PDB file of C-alpha atoms in Angstrom:
ATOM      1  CA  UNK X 367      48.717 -78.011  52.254  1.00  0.00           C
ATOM      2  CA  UNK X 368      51.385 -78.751  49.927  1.00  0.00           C
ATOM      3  CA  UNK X 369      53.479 -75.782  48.717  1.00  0.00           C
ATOM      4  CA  UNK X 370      56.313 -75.200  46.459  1.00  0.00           C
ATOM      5  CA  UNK X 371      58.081 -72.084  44.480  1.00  0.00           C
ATOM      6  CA  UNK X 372      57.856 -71.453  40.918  1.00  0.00           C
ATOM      7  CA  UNK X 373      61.326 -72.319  40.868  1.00  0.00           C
ATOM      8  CA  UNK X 374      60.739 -75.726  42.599  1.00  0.00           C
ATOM      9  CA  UNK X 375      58.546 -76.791  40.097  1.00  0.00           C
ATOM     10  CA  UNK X 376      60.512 -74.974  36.996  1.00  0.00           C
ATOM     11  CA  UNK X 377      63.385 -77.736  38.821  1.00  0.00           C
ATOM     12  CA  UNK X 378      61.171 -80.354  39.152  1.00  0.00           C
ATOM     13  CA  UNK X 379      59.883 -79.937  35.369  1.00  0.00           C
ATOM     14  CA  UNK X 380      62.750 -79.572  33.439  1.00  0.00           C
ATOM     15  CA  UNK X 381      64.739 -82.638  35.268  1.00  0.00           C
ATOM     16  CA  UNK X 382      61.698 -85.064  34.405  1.00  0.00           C
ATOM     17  CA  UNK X 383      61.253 -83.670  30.628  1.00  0.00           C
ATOM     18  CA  UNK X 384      64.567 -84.361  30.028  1.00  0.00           C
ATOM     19  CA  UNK X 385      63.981 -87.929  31.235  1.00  0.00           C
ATOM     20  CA  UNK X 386      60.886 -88.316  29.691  1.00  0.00           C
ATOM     21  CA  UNK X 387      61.812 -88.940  25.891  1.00  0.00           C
ATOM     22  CA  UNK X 388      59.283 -86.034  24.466  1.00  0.00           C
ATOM     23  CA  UNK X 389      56.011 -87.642  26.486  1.00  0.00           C
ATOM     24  CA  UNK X 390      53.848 -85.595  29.194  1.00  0.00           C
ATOM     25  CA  UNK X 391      55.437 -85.818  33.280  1.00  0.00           C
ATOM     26  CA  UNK X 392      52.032 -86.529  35.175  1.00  0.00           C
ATOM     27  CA  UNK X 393      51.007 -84.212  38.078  1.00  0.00           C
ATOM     28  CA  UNK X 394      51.027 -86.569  40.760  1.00  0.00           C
ATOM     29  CA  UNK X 395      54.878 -87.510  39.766  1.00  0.00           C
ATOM     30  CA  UNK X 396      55.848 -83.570  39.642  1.00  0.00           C
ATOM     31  CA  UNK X 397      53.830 -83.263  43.114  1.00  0.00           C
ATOM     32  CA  UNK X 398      56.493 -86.535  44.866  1.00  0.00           C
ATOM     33  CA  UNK X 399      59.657 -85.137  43.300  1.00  0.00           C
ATOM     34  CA  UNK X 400      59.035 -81.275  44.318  1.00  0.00           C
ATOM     35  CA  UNK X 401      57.889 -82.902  48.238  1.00  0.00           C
ATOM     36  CA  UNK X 402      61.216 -84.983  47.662  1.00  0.00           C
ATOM     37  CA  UNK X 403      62.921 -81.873  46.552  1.00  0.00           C
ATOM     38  CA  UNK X 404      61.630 -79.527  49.546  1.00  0.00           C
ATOM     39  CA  UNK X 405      62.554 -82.226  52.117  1.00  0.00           C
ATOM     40  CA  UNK X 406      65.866 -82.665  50.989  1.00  0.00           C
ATOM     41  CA  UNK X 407      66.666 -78.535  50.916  1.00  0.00           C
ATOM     42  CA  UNK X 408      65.258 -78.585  54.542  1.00  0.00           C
ATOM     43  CA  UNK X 409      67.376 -81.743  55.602  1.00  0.00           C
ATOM     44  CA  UNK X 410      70.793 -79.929  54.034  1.00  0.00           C
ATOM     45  CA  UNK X 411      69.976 -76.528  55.344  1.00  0.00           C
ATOM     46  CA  UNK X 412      71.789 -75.018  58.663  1.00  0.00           C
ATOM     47  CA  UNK X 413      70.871 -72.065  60.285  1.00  0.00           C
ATOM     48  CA  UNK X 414      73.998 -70.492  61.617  1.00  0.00           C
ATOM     49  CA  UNK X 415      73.305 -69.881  65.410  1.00  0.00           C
ATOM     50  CA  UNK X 416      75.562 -69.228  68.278  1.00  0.00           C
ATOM     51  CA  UNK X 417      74.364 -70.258  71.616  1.00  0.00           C
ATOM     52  CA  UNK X 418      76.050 -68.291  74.234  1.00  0.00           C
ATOM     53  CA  UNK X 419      75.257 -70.026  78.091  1.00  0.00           C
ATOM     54  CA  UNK X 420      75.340 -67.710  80.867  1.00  0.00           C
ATOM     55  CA  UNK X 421      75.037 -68.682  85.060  1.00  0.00           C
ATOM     56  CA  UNK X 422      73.958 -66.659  87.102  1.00  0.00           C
ATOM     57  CA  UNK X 423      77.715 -65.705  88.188  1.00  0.00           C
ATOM     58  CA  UNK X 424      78.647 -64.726  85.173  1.00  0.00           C
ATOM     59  CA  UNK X 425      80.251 -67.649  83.518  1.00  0.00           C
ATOM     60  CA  UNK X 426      80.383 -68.050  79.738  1.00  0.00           C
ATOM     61  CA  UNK X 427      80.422 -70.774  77.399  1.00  0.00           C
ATOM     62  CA  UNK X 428      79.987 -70.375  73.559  1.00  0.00           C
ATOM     63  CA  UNK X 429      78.135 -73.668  72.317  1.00  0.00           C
ATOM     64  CA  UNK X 430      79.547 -75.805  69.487  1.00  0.00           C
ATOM     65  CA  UNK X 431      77.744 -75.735  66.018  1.00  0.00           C
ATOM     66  CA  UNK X 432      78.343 -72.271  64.608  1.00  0.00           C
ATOM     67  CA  UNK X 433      78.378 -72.007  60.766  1.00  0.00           C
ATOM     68  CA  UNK X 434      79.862 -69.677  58.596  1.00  0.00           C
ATOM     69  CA  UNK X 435      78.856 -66.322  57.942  1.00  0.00           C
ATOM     70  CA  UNK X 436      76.382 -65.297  55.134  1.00  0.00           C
ATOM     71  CA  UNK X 437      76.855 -62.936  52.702  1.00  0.00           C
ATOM     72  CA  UNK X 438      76.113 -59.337  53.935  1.00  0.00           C
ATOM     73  CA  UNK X 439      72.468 -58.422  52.156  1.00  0.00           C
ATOM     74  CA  UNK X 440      72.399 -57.011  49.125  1.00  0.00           C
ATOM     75  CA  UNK X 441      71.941 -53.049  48.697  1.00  0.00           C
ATOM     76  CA  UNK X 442      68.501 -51.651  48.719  1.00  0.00           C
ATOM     77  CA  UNK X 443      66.830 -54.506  50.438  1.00  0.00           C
ATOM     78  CA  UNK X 444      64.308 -53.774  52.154  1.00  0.00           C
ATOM     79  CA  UNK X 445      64.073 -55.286  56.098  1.00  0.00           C
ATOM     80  CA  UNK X 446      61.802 -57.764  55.747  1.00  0.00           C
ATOM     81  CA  UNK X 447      61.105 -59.768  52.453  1.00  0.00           C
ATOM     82  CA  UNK X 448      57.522 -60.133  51.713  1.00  0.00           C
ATOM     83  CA  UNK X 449      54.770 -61.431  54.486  1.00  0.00           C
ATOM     84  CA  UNK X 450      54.493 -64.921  55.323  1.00  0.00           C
ATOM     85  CA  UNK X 451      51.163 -66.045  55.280  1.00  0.00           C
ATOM     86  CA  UNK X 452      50.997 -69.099  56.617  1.00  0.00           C
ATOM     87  CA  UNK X 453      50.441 -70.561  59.713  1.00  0.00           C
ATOM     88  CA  UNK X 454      53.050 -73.260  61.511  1.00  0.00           C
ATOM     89  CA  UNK X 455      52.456 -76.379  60.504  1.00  0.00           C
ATOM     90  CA  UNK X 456      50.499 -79.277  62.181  1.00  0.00           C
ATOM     91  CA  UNK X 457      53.700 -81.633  62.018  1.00  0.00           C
ATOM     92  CA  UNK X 458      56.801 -81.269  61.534  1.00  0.00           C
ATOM     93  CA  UNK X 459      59.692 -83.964  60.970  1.00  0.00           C
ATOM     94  CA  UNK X 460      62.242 -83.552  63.336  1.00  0.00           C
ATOM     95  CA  UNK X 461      65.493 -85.914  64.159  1.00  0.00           C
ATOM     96  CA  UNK X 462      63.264 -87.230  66.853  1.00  0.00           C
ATOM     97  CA  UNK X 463      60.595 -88.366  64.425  1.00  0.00           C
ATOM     98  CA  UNK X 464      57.314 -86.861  63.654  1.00  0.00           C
ATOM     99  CA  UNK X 465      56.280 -84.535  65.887  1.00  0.00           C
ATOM    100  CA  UNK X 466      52.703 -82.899  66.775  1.00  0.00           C
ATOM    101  CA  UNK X 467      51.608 -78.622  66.940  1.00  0.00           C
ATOM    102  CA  UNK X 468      51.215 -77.864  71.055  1.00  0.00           C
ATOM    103  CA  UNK X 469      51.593 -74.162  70.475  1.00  0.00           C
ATOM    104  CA  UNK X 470      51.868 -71.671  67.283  1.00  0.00           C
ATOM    105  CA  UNK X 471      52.456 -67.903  67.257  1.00  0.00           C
ATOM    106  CA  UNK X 472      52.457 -65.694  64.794  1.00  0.00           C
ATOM    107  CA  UNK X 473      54.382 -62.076  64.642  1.00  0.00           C
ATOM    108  CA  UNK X 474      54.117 -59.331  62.341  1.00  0.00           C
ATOM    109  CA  UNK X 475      56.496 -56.680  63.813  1.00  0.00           C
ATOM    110  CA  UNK X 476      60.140 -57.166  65.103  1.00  0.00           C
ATOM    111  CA  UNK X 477      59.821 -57.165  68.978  1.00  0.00           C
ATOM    112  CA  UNK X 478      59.921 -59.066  71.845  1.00  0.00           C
ATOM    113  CA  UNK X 479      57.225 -62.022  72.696  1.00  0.00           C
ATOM    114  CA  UNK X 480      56.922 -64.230  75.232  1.00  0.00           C
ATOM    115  CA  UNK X 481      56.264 -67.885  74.126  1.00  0.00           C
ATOM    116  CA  UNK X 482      54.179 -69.314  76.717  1.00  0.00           C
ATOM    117  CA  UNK X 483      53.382 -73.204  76.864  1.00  0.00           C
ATOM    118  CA  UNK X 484      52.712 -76.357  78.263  1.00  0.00           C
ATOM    119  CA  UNK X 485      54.610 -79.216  77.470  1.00  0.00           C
ATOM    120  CA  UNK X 486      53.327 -82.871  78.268  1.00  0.00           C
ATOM    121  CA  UNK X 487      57.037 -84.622  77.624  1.00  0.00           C
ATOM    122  CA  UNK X 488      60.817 -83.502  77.365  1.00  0.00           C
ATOM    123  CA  UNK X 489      61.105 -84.619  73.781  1.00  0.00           C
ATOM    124  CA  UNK X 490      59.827 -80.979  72.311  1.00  0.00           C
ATOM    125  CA  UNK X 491      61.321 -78.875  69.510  1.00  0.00           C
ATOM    126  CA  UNK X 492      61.229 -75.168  68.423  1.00  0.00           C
ATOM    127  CA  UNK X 493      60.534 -74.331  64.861  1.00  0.00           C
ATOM    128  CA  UNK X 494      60.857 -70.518  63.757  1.00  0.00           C
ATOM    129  CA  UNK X 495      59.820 -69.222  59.860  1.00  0.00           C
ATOM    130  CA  UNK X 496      60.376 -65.782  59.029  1.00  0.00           C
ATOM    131  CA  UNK X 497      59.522 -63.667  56.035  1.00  0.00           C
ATOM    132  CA  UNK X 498      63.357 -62.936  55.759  1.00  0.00           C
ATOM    133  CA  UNK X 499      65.511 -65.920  56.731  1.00  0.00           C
ATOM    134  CA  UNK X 500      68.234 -63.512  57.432  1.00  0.00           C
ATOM    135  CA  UNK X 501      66.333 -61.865  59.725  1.00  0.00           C
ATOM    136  CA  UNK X 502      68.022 -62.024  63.408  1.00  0.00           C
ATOM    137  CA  UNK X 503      66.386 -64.028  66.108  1.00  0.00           C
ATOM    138  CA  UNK X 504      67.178 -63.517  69.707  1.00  0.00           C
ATOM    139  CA  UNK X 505      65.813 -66.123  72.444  1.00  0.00           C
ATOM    140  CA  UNK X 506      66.316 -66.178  76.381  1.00  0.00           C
ATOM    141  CA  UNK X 507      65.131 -68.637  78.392  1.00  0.00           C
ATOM    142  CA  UNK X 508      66.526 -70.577  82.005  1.00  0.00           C
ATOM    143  CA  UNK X 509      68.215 -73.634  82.347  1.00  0.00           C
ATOM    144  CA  UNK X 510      67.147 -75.878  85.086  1.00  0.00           C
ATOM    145  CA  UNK X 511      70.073 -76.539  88.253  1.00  0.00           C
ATOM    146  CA  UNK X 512      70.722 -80.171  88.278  1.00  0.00           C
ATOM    147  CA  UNK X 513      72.174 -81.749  91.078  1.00  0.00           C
ATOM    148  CA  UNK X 514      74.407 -84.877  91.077  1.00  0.00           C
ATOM    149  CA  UNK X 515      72.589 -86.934  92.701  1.00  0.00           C
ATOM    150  CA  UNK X 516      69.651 -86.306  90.039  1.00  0.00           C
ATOM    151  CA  UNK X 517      71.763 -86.840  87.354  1.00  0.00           C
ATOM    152  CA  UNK X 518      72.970 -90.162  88.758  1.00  0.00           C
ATOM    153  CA  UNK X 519      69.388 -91.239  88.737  1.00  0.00           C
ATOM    154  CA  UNK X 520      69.369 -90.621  85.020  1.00  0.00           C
ATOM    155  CA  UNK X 521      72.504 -92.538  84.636  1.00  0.00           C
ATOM    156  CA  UNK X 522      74.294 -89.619  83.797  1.00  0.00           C
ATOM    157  CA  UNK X 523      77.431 -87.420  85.205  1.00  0.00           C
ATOM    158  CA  UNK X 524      77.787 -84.383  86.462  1.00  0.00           C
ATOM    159  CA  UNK X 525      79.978 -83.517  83.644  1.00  0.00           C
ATOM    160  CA  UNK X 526      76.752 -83.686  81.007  1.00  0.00           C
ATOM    161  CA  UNK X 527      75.004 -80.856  82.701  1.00  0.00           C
ATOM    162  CA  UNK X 528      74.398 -78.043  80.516  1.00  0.00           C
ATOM    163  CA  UNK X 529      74.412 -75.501  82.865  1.00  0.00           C
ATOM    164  CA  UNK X 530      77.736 -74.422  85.101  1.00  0.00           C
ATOM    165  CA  UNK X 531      78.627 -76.931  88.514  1.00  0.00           C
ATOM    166  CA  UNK X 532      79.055 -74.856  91.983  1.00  0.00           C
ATOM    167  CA  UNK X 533      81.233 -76.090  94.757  1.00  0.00           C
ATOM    168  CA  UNK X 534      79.337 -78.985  96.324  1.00  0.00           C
ATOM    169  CA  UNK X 535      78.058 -80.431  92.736  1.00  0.00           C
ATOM    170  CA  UNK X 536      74.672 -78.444  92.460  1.00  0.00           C
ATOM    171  CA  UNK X 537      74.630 -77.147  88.979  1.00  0.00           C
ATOM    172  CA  UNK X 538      73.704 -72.894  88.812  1.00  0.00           C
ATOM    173  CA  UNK X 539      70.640 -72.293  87.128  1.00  0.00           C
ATOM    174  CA  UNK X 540      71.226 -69.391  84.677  1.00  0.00           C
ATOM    175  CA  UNK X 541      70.342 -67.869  81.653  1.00  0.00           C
ATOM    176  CA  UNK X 542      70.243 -69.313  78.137  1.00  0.00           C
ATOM    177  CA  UNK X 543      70.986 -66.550  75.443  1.00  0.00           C
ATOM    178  CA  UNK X 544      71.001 -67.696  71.628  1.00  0.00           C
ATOM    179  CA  UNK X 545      71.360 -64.910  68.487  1.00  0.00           C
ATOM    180  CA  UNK X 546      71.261 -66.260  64.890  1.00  0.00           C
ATOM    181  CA  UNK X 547      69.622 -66.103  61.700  1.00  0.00           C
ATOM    182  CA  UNK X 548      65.849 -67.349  60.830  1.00  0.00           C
ATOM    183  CA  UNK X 549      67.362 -69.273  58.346  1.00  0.00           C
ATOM    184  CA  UNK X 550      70.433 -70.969  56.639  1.00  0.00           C
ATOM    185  CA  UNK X 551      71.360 -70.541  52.877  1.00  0.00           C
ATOM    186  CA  UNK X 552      69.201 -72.989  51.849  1.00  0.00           C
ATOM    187  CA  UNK X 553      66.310 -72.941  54.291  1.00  0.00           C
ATOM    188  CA  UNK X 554      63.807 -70.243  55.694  1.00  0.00           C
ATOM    189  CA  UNK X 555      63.514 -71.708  59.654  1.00  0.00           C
ATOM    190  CA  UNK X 556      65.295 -72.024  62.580  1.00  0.00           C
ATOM    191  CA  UNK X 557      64.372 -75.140  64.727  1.00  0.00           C
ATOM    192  CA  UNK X 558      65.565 -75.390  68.632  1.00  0.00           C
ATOM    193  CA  UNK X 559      65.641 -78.896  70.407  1.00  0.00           C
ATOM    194  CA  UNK X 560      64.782 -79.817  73.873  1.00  0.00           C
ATOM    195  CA  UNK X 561      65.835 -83.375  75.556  1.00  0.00           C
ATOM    196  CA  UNK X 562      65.827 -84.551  79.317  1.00  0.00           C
ATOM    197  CA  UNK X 563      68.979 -82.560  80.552  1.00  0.00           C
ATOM    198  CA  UNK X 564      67.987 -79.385  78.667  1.00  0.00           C
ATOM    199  CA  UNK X 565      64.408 -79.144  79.714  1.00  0.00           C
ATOM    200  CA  UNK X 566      65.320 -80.280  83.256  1.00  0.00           C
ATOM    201  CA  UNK X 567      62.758 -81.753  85.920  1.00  0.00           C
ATOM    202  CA  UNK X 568      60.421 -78.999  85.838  1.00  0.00           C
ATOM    203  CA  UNK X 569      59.484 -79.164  82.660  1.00  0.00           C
ATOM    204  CA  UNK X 570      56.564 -81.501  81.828  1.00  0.00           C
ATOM    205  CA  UNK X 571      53.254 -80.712  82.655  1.00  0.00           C
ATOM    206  CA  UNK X 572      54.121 -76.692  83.619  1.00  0.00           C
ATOM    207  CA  UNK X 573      54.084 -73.600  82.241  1.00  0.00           C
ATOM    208  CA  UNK X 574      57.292 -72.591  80.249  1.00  0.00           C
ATOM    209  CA  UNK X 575      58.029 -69.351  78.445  1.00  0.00           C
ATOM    210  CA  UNK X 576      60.652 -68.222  75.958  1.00  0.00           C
ATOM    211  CA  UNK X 577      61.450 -64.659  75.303  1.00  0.00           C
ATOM    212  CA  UNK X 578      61.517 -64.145  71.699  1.00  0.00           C
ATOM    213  CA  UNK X 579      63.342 -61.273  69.481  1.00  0.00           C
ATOM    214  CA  UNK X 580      63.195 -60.357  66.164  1.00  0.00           C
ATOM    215  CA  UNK X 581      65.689 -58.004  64.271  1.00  0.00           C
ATOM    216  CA  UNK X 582      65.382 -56.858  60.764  1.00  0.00           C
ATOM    217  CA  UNK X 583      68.580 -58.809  58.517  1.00  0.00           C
ATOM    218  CA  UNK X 584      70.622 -55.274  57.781  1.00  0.00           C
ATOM    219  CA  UNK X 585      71.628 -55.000  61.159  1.00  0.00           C
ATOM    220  CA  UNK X 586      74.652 -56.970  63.122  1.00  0.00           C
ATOM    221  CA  UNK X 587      73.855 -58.154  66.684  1.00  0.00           C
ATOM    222  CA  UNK X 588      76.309 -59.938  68.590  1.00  0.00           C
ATOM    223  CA  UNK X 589      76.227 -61.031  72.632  1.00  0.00           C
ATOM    224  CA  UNK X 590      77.643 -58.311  75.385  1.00  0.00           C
ATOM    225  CA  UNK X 591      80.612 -60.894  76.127  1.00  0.00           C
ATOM    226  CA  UNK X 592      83.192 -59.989  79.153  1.00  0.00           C
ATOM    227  CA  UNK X 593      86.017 -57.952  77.543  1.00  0.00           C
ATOM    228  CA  UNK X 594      83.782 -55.913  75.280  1.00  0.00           C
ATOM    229  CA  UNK X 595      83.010 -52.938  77.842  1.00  0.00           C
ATOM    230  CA  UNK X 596      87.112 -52.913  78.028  1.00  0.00           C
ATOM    231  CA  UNK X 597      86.873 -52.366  74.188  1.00  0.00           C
ATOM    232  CA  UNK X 598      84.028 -50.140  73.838  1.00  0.00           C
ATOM    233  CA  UNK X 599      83.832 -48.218  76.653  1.00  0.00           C
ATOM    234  CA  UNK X 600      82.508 -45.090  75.438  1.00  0.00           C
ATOM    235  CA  UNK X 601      79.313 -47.280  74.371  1.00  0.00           C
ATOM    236  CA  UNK X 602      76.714 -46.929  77.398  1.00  0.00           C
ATOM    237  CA  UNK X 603      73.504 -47.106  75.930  1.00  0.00           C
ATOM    238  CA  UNK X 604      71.092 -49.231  75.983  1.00  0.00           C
ATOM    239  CA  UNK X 605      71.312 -50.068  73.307  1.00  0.00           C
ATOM    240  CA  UNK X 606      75.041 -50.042  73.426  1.00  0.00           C
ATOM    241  CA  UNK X 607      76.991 -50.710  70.000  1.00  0.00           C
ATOM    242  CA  UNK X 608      80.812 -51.927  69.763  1.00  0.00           C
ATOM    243  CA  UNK X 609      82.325 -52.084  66.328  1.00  0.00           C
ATOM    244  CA  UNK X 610      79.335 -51.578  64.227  1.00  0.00           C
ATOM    245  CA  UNK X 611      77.071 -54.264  66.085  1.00  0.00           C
ATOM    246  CA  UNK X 612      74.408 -53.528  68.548  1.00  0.00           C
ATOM    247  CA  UNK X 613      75.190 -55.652  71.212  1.00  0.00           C
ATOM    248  CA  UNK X 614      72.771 -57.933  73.405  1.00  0.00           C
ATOM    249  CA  UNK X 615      73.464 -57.911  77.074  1.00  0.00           C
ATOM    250  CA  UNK X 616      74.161 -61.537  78.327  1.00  0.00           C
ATOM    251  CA  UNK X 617      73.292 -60.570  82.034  1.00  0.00           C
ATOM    252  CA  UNK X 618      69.906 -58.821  81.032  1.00  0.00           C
ATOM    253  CA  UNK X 619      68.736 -59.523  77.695  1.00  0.00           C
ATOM    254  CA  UNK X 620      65.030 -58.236  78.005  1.00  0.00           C
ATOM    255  CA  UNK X 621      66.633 -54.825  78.474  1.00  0.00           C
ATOM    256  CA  UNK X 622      68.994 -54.444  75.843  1.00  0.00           C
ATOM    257  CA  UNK X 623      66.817 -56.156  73.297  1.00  0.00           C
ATOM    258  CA  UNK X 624      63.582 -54.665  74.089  1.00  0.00           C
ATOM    259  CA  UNK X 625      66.054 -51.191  73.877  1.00  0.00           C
ATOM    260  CA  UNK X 626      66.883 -52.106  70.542  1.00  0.00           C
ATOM    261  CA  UNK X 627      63.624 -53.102  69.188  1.00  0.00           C
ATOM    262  CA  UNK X 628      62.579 -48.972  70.471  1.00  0.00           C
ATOM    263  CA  UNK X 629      66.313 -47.695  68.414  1.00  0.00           C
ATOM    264  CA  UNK X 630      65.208 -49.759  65.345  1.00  0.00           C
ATOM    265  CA  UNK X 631      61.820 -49.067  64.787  1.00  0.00           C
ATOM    266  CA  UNK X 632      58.842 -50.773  63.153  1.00  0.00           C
ATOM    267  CA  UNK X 633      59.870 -52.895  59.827  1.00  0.00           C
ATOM    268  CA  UNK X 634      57.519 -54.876  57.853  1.00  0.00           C
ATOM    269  CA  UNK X 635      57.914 -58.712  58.280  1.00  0.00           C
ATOM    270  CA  UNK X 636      56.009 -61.766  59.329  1.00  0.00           C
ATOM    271  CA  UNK X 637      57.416 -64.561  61.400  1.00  0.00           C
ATOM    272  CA  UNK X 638      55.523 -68.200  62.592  1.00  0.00           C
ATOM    273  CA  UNK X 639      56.490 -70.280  65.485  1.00  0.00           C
ATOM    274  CA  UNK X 640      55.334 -73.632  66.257  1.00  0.00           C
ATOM    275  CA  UNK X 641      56.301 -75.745  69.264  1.00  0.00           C
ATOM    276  CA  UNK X 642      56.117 -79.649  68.739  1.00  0.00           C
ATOM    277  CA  UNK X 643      56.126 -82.575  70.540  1.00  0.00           C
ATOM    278  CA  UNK X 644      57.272 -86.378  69.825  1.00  0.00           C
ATOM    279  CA  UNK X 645      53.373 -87.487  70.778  1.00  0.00           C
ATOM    280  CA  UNK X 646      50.027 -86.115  69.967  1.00  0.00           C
ATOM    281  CA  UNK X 647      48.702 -83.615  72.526  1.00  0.00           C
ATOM    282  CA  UNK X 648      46.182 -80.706  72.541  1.00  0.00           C
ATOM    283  CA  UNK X 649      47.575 -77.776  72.314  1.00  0.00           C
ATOM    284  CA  UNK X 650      48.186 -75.079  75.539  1.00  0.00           C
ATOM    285  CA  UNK X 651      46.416 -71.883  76.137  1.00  0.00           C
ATOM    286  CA  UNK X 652      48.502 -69.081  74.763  1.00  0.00           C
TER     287      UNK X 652
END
């Protein structure tokens, strides 16, 4: 169903009037522009999120793509802006093309879910709405170990892998830990993309799960990086805190967020997420 914000319309409205020499703007023509309007806020918008890739051993690596900051929220704002009421969307235009609903969840509390589904190809995408696009968003899931020679078979080198190289080329499977915003300034989602060397070899046709977080926007949350236990030492917790931010740790998310969720407290909210896929498919058993 097609839906659009007072001030979308108001936009819409007053652009065409102008244009329109004192005659009447038809429906249907308000209806294209605000779609045209809505898919060009969504195409400009960027959800600041930093992507921090942990191995097993330890290793770090902070992924490229991190926006600025947004404005702190304003004073007296409550957690959560009003409920969302939809549910995700059927389709959903990614840069991979159109792509198909194979799973949707819905949340009404911050807390931790696990996303559980079944996806039928590599080409699959994440898409998160929340209530309050500043709200935070914490995911963990595990990368798959490539090995050379597997990589080679994909015409690809070892130095493509997402995931750390051991001695001996085998890559280390480890931990994936992203924390962002639902949203950008312009934009109230959050959309995560999958491809052959991110999904890995074990990924079609079996069961995959993310851990999912939500934090209310008024709080800072930042990852439990090496050097921060040097800075903050007094700071045990869980949840432990280091300069005003509640910190996630990289090693064992699940604890430290699920700790936090317990510090924090219930907050009112709604968030939707919809997993997609690049072909039609029936969607998996939750």
């Amino acid at each position: 169903m097609t839906d659009f914000s007072e001030d979308d319309l108001r936009e819409v409205l007053a652009d065409r009037s102008s244009r329109a020499d004192g005659w009447s703007v038809p429906v249907d023509v308000i209806v294209r522009e605000g779609e045209r309007l809505r898919r060009r806020r969504r195409l400009a918008a960027g959800a600041a999120f930093v992507a921090v890739t942990v191995s097993v051993g330890g290793a770090v690596t902070v992924a490229r793509g991190v926006t600025a900051p947004l404005p702190s929220p304003a004073a007296g704002r409550p957690a959560f802006a009003p409920a969302l009421d939809a549910e995700p969307p059927d389709r959903w235009v990614s840069k991979a093309g159109v792509m198909s609903l194979i799973h949707g969840e819905r949340g009404t509390l911050p807390g931790g879910r696990d996303v559980v589904f079944v996806p039928t190809s590599t080409n699959t995408t994440m898409v998160m709405h929340c209530s309050d696009p500043r709200a935070w968003v914490v995911t963990a899931t595990t990368r798959y170990a490539w090995t050379e020679e597997e990589l080679r078979a994909l015409g690809r080198s070892a130095a493509e892998s997402p995931a750390p190289r051991e001695r001996g080329g085998k890559t280390r499977e480890g931990a994936s830990l992203e924390i962002g915003r639902c949203g950008g300034p312009q934009s109230d989602y959050v959309e995560w993309q999958y491809d052959t060397l991110s999904a890995g070899l074990d990924w079609t046709g079996r069961r995959q799960s993310v851990k999912v977080w939500i934090f209310p926007s008024g709080v800072s949350i930042r990852a439990d990086e090496p050097g921060l236990r040097g800075k903050c030492p007094g700071s045990d917790g869980p949840p432990r805190t280091c300069d005003g931010s509640y910190l996630i740790d990289i090693g064992s998310p699940e604890r430290s967020a699920d700790s936090l969720v317990d510090a924090l407290g219930p907050a009112a909210g709604t968030w939707t997420l919809g997993v997609y896929e690049g072909r039609t498919s029936a969607r998996s058993a939750g």
